[in-house]
PDB file of C-alpha atoms in Angstrom:
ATOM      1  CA  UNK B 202      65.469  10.766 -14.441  1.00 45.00           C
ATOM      2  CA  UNK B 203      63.246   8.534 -12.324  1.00 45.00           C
ATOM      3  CA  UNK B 204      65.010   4.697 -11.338  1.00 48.00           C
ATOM      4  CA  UNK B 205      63.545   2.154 -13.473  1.00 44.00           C
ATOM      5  CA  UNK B 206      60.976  -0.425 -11.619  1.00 44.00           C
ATOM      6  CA  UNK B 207      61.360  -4.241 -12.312  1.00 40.00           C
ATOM      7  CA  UNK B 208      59.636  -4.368 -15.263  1.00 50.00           C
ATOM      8  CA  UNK B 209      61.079  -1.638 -17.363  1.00 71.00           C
ATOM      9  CA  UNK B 210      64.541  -2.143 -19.118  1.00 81.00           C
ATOM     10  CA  UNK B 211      67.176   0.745 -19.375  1.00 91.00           C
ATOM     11  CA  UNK B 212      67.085   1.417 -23.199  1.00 93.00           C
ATOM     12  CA  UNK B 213      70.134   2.220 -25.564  1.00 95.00           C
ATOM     13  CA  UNK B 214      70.329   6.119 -25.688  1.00 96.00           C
ATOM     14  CA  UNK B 215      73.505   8.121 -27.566  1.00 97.00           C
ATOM     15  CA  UNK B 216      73.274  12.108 -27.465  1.00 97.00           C
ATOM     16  CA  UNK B 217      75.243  14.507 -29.412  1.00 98.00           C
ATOM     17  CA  UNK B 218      75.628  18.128 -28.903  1.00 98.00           C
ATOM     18  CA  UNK B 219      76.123  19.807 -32.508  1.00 98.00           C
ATOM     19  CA  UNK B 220      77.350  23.725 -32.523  1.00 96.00           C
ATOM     20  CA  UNK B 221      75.022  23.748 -35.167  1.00 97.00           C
ATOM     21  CA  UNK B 222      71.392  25.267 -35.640  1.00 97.00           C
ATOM     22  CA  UNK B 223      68.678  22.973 -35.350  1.00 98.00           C
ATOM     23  CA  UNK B 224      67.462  23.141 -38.731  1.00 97.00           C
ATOM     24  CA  UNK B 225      70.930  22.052 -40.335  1.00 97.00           C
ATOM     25  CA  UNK B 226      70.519  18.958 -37.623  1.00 98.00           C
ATOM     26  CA  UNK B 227      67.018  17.910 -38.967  1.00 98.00           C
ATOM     27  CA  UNK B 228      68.545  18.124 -42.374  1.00 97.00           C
ATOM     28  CA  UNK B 229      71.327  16.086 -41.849  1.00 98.00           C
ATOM     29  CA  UNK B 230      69.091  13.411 -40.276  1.00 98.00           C
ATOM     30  CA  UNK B 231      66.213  13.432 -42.605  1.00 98.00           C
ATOM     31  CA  UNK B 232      67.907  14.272 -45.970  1.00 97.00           C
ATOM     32  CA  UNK B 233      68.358  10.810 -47.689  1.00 97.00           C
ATOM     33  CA  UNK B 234      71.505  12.693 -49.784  1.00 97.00           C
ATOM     34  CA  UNK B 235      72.914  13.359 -46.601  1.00 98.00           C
ATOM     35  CA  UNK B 236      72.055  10.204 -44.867  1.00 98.00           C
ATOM     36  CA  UNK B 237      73.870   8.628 -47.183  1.00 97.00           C
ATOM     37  CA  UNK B 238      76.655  10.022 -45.747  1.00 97.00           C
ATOM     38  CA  UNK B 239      76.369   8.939 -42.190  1.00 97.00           C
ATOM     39  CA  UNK B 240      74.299   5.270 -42.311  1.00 96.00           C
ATOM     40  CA  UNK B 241      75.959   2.914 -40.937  1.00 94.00           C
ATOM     41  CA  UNK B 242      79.334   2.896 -38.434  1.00 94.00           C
ATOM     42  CA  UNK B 243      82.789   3.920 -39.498  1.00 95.00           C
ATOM     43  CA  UNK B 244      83.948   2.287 -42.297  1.00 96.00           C
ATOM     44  CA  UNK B 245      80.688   1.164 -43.670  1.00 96.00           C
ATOM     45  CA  UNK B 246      78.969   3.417 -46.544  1.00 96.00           C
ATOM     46  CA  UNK B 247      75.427   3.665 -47.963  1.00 97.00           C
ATOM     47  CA  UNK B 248      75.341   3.345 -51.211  1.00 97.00           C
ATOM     48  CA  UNK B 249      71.294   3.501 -51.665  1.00 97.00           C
ATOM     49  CA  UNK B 250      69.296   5.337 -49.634  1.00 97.00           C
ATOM     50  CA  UNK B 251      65.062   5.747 -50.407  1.00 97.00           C
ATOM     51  CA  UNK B 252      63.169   8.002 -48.639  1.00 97.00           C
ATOM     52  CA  UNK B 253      59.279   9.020 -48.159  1.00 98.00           C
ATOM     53  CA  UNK B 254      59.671  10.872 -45.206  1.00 98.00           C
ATOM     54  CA  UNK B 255      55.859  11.224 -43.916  1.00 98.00           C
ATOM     55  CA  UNK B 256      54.406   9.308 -40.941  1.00 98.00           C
ATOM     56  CA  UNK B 257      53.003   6.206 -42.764  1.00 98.00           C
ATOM     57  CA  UNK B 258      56.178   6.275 -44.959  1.00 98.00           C
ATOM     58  CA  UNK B 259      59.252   4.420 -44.765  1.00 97.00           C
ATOM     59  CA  UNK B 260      63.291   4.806 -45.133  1.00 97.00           C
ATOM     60  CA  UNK B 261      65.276   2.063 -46.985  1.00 98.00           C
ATOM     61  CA  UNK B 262      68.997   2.082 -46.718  1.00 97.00           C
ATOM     62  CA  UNK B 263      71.830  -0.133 -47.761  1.00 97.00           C
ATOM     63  CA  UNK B 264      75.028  -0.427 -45.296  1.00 95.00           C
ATOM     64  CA  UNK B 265      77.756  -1.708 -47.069  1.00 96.00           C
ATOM     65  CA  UNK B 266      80.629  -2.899 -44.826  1.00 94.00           C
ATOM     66  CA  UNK B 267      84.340  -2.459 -45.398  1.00 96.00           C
ATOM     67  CA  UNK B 268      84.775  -5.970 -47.096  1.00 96.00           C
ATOM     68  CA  UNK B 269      81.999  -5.308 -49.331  1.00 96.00           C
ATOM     69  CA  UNK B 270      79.153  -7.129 -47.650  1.00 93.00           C
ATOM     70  CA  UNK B 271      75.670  -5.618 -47.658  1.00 94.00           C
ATOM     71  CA  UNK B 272      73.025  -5.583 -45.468  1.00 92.00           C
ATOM     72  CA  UNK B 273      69.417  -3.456 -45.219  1.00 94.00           C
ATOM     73  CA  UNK B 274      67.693  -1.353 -42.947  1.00 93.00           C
ATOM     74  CA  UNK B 275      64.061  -0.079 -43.501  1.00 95.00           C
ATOM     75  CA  UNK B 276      62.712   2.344 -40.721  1.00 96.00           C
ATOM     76  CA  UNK B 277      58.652   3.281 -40.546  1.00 96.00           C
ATOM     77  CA  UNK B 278      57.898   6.290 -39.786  1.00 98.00           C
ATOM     78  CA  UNK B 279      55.041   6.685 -36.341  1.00 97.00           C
ATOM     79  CA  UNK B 280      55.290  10.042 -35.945  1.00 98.00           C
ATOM     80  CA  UNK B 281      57.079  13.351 -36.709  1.00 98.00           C
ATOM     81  CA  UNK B 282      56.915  16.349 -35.414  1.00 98.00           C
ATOM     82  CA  UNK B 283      59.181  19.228 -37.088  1.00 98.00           C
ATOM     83  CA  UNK B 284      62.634  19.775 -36.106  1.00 98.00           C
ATOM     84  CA  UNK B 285      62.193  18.435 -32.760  1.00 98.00           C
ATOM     85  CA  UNK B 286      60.937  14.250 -32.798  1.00 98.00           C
ATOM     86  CA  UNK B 287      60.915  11.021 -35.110  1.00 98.00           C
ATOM     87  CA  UNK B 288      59.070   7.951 -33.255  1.00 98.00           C
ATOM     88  CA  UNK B 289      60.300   5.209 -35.736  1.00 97.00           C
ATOM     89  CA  UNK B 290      60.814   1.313 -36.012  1.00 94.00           C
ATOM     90  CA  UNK B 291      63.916   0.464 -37.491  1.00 91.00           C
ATOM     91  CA  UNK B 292      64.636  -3.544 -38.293  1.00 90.00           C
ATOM     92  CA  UNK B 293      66.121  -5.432 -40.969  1.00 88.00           C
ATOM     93  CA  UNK B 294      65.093  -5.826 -44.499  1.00 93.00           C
ATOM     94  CA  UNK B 295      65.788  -6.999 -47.890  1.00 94.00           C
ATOM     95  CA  UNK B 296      66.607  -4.697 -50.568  1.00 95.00           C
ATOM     96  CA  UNK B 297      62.593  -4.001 -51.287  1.00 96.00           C
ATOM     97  CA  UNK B 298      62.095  -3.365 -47.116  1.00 95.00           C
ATOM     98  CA  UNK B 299      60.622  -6.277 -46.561  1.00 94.00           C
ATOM     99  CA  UNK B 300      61.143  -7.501 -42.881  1.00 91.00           C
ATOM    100  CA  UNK B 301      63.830  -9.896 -42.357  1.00 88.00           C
ATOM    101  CA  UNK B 302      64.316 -11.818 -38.900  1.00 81.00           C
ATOM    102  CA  UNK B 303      67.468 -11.319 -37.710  1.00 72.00           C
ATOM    103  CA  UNK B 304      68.066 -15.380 -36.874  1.00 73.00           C
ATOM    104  CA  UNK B 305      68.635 -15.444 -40.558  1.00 77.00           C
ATOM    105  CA  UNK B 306      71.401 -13.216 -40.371  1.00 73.00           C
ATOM    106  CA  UNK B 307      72.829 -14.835 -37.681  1.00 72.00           C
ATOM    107  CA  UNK B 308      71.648 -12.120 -35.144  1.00 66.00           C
ATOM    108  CA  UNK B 309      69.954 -11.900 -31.982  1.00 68.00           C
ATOM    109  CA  UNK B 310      66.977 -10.169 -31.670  1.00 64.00           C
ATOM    110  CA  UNK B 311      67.169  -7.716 -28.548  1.00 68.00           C
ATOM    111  CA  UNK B 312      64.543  -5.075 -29.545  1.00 72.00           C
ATOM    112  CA  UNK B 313      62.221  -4.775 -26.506  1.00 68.00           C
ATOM    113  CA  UNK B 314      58.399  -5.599 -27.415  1.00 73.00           C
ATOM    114  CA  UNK B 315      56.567  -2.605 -28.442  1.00 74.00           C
ATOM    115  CA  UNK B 316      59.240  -0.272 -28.242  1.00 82.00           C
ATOM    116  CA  UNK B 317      60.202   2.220 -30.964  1.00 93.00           C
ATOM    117  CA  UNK B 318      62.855   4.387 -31.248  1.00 95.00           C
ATOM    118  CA  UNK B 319      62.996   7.780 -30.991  1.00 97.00           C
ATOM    119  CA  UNK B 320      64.974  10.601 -31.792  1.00 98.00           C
ATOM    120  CA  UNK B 321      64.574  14.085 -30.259  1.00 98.00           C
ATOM    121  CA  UNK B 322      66.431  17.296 -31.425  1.00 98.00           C
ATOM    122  CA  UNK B 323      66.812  20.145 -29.045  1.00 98.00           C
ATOM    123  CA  UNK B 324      67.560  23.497 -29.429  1.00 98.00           C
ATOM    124  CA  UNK B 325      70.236  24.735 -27.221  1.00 98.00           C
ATOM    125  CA  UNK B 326      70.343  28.243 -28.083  1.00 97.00           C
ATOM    126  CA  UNK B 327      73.062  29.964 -29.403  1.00 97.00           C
ATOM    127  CA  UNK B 328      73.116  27.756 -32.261  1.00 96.00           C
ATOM    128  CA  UNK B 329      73.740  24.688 -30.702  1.00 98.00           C
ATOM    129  CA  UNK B 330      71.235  21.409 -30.780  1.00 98.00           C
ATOM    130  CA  UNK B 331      71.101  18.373 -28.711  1.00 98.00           C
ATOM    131  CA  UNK B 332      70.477  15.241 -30.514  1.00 98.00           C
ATOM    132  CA  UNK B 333      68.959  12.126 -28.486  1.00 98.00           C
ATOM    133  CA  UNK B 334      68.878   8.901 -30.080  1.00 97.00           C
ATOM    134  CA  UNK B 335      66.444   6.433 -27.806  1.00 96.00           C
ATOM    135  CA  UNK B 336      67.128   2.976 -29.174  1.00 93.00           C
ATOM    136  CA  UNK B 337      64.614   0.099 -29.067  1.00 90.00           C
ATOM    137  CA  UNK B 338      66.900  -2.234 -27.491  1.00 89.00           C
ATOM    138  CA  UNK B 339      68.473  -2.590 -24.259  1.00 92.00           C
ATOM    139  CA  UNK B 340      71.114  -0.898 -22.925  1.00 93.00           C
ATOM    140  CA  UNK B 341      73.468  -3.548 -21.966  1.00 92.00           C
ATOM    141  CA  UNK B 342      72.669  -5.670 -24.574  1.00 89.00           C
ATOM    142  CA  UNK B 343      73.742  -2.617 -27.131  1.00 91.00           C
ATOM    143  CA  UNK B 344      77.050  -2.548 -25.004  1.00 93.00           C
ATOM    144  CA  UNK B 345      77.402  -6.163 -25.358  1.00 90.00           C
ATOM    145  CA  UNK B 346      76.828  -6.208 -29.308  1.00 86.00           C
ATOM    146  CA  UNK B 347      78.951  -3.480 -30.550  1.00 88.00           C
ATOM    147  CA  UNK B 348      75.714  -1.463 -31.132  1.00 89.00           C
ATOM    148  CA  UNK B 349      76.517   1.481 -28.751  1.00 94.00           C
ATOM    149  CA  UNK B 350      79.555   2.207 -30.182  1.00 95.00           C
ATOM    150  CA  UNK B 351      78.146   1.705 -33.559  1.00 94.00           C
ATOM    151  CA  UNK B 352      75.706   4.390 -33.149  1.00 95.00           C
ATOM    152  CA  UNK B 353      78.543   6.604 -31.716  1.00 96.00           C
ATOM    153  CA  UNK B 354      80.109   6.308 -34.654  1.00 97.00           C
ATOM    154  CA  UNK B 355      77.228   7.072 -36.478  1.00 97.00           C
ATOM    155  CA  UNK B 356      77.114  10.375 -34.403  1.00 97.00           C
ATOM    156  CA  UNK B 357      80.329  11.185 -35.842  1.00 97.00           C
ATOM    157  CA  UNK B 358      79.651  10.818 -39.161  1.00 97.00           C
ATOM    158  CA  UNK B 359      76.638  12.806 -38.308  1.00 97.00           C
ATOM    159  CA  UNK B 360      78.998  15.318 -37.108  1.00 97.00           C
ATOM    160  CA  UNK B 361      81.082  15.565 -40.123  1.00 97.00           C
ATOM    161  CA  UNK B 362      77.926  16.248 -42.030  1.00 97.00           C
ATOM    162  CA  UNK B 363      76.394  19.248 -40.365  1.00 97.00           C
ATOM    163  CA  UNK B 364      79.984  20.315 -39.989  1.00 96.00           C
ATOM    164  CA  UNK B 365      79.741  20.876 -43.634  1.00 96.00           C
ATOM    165  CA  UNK B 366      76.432  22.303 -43.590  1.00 95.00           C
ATOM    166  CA  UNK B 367      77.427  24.672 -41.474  1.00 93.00           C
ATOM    167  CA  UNK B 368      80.289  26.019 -43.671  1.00 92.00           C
ATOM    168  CA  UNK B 369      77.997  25.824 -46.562  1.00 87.00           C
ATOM    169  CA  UNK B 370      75.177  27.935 -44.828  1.00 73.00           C
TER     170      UNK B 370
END
């Protein structure tokens, strides 16, 4: 990894290694049934999730936290390239995907100008994939927001899902 210059801004990245095919790791990311499972941190669920998975298209997902409070995510879709990258732009919506600022949700907006996220799956061998999650916000300010670990425990739930897949297989 090269040192960052001045101008560039260390971006929020989470990996996961899954002792699971590649495949099963692209389904359990791009599956809105399985999705479902994982959006949102531990504790939260997802009780709607829309899908048109196709670069031009766009995922919709409701996070519903522990004390019932709801909140929406869209993410557009930039490009995809099979089992191995998603360039996306995630931000918050209403429950049609329109874009919502996040001042009027009470949060700051950290996303770094231009950036979208990305999300790279690697095949190990032997079965095993590497996920890498590239966020579209910094680094620190993900540490500082709860956002880090939030994704972590995403990964998790991620986990739990291809763990399944892989006994169903």
């Amino acid at each position: 990894m090269t040192k960052n210059t001045v101008n560039e801004v260390e971006r929020m990245v989470v990996t996961r290694v899954f002792d699971a095919p590649r495949e099963l790791v692209w389904k359990a990311w791009t599956d809105p049934k399985y999705i479902m499972q994982w959006w949102g941190p531990k504790g939260f669920t997802s009780p709607v999730c829309k899908m048109d998975f196709r670069v031009g298209g766009k995922l919709l997902c409701c996070m519903r936290a522990p004390d019932g409070q709801e909140g929406w995510n869209a993410v557009e879709y930039h490009e995809i390239v099979p089992y191995e990258k998603i360039v996306s732009l995630m931000y918050f919506s209403d429950s049609k995907g329109n874009k919502i600022d996040p001042a009027e949700l009470g949060l700051e907006n950290e996303a770094i100008d231009g950036a979208y996220d990305v999300t790279l799956f690697e095949d190990l061998g032997n079965g095993r994939t590497r996920l890498t999650h590239i966020g579209n916000e910094p680094m620190e300010s993900a540490k500082n927001s709860g956002q880090l670990e939030g994704w972590n425990e995403i990964l998790d739930k991620v986990a739990a899902v291809v763990a399944g897949l892989t006994q169903a297989k």
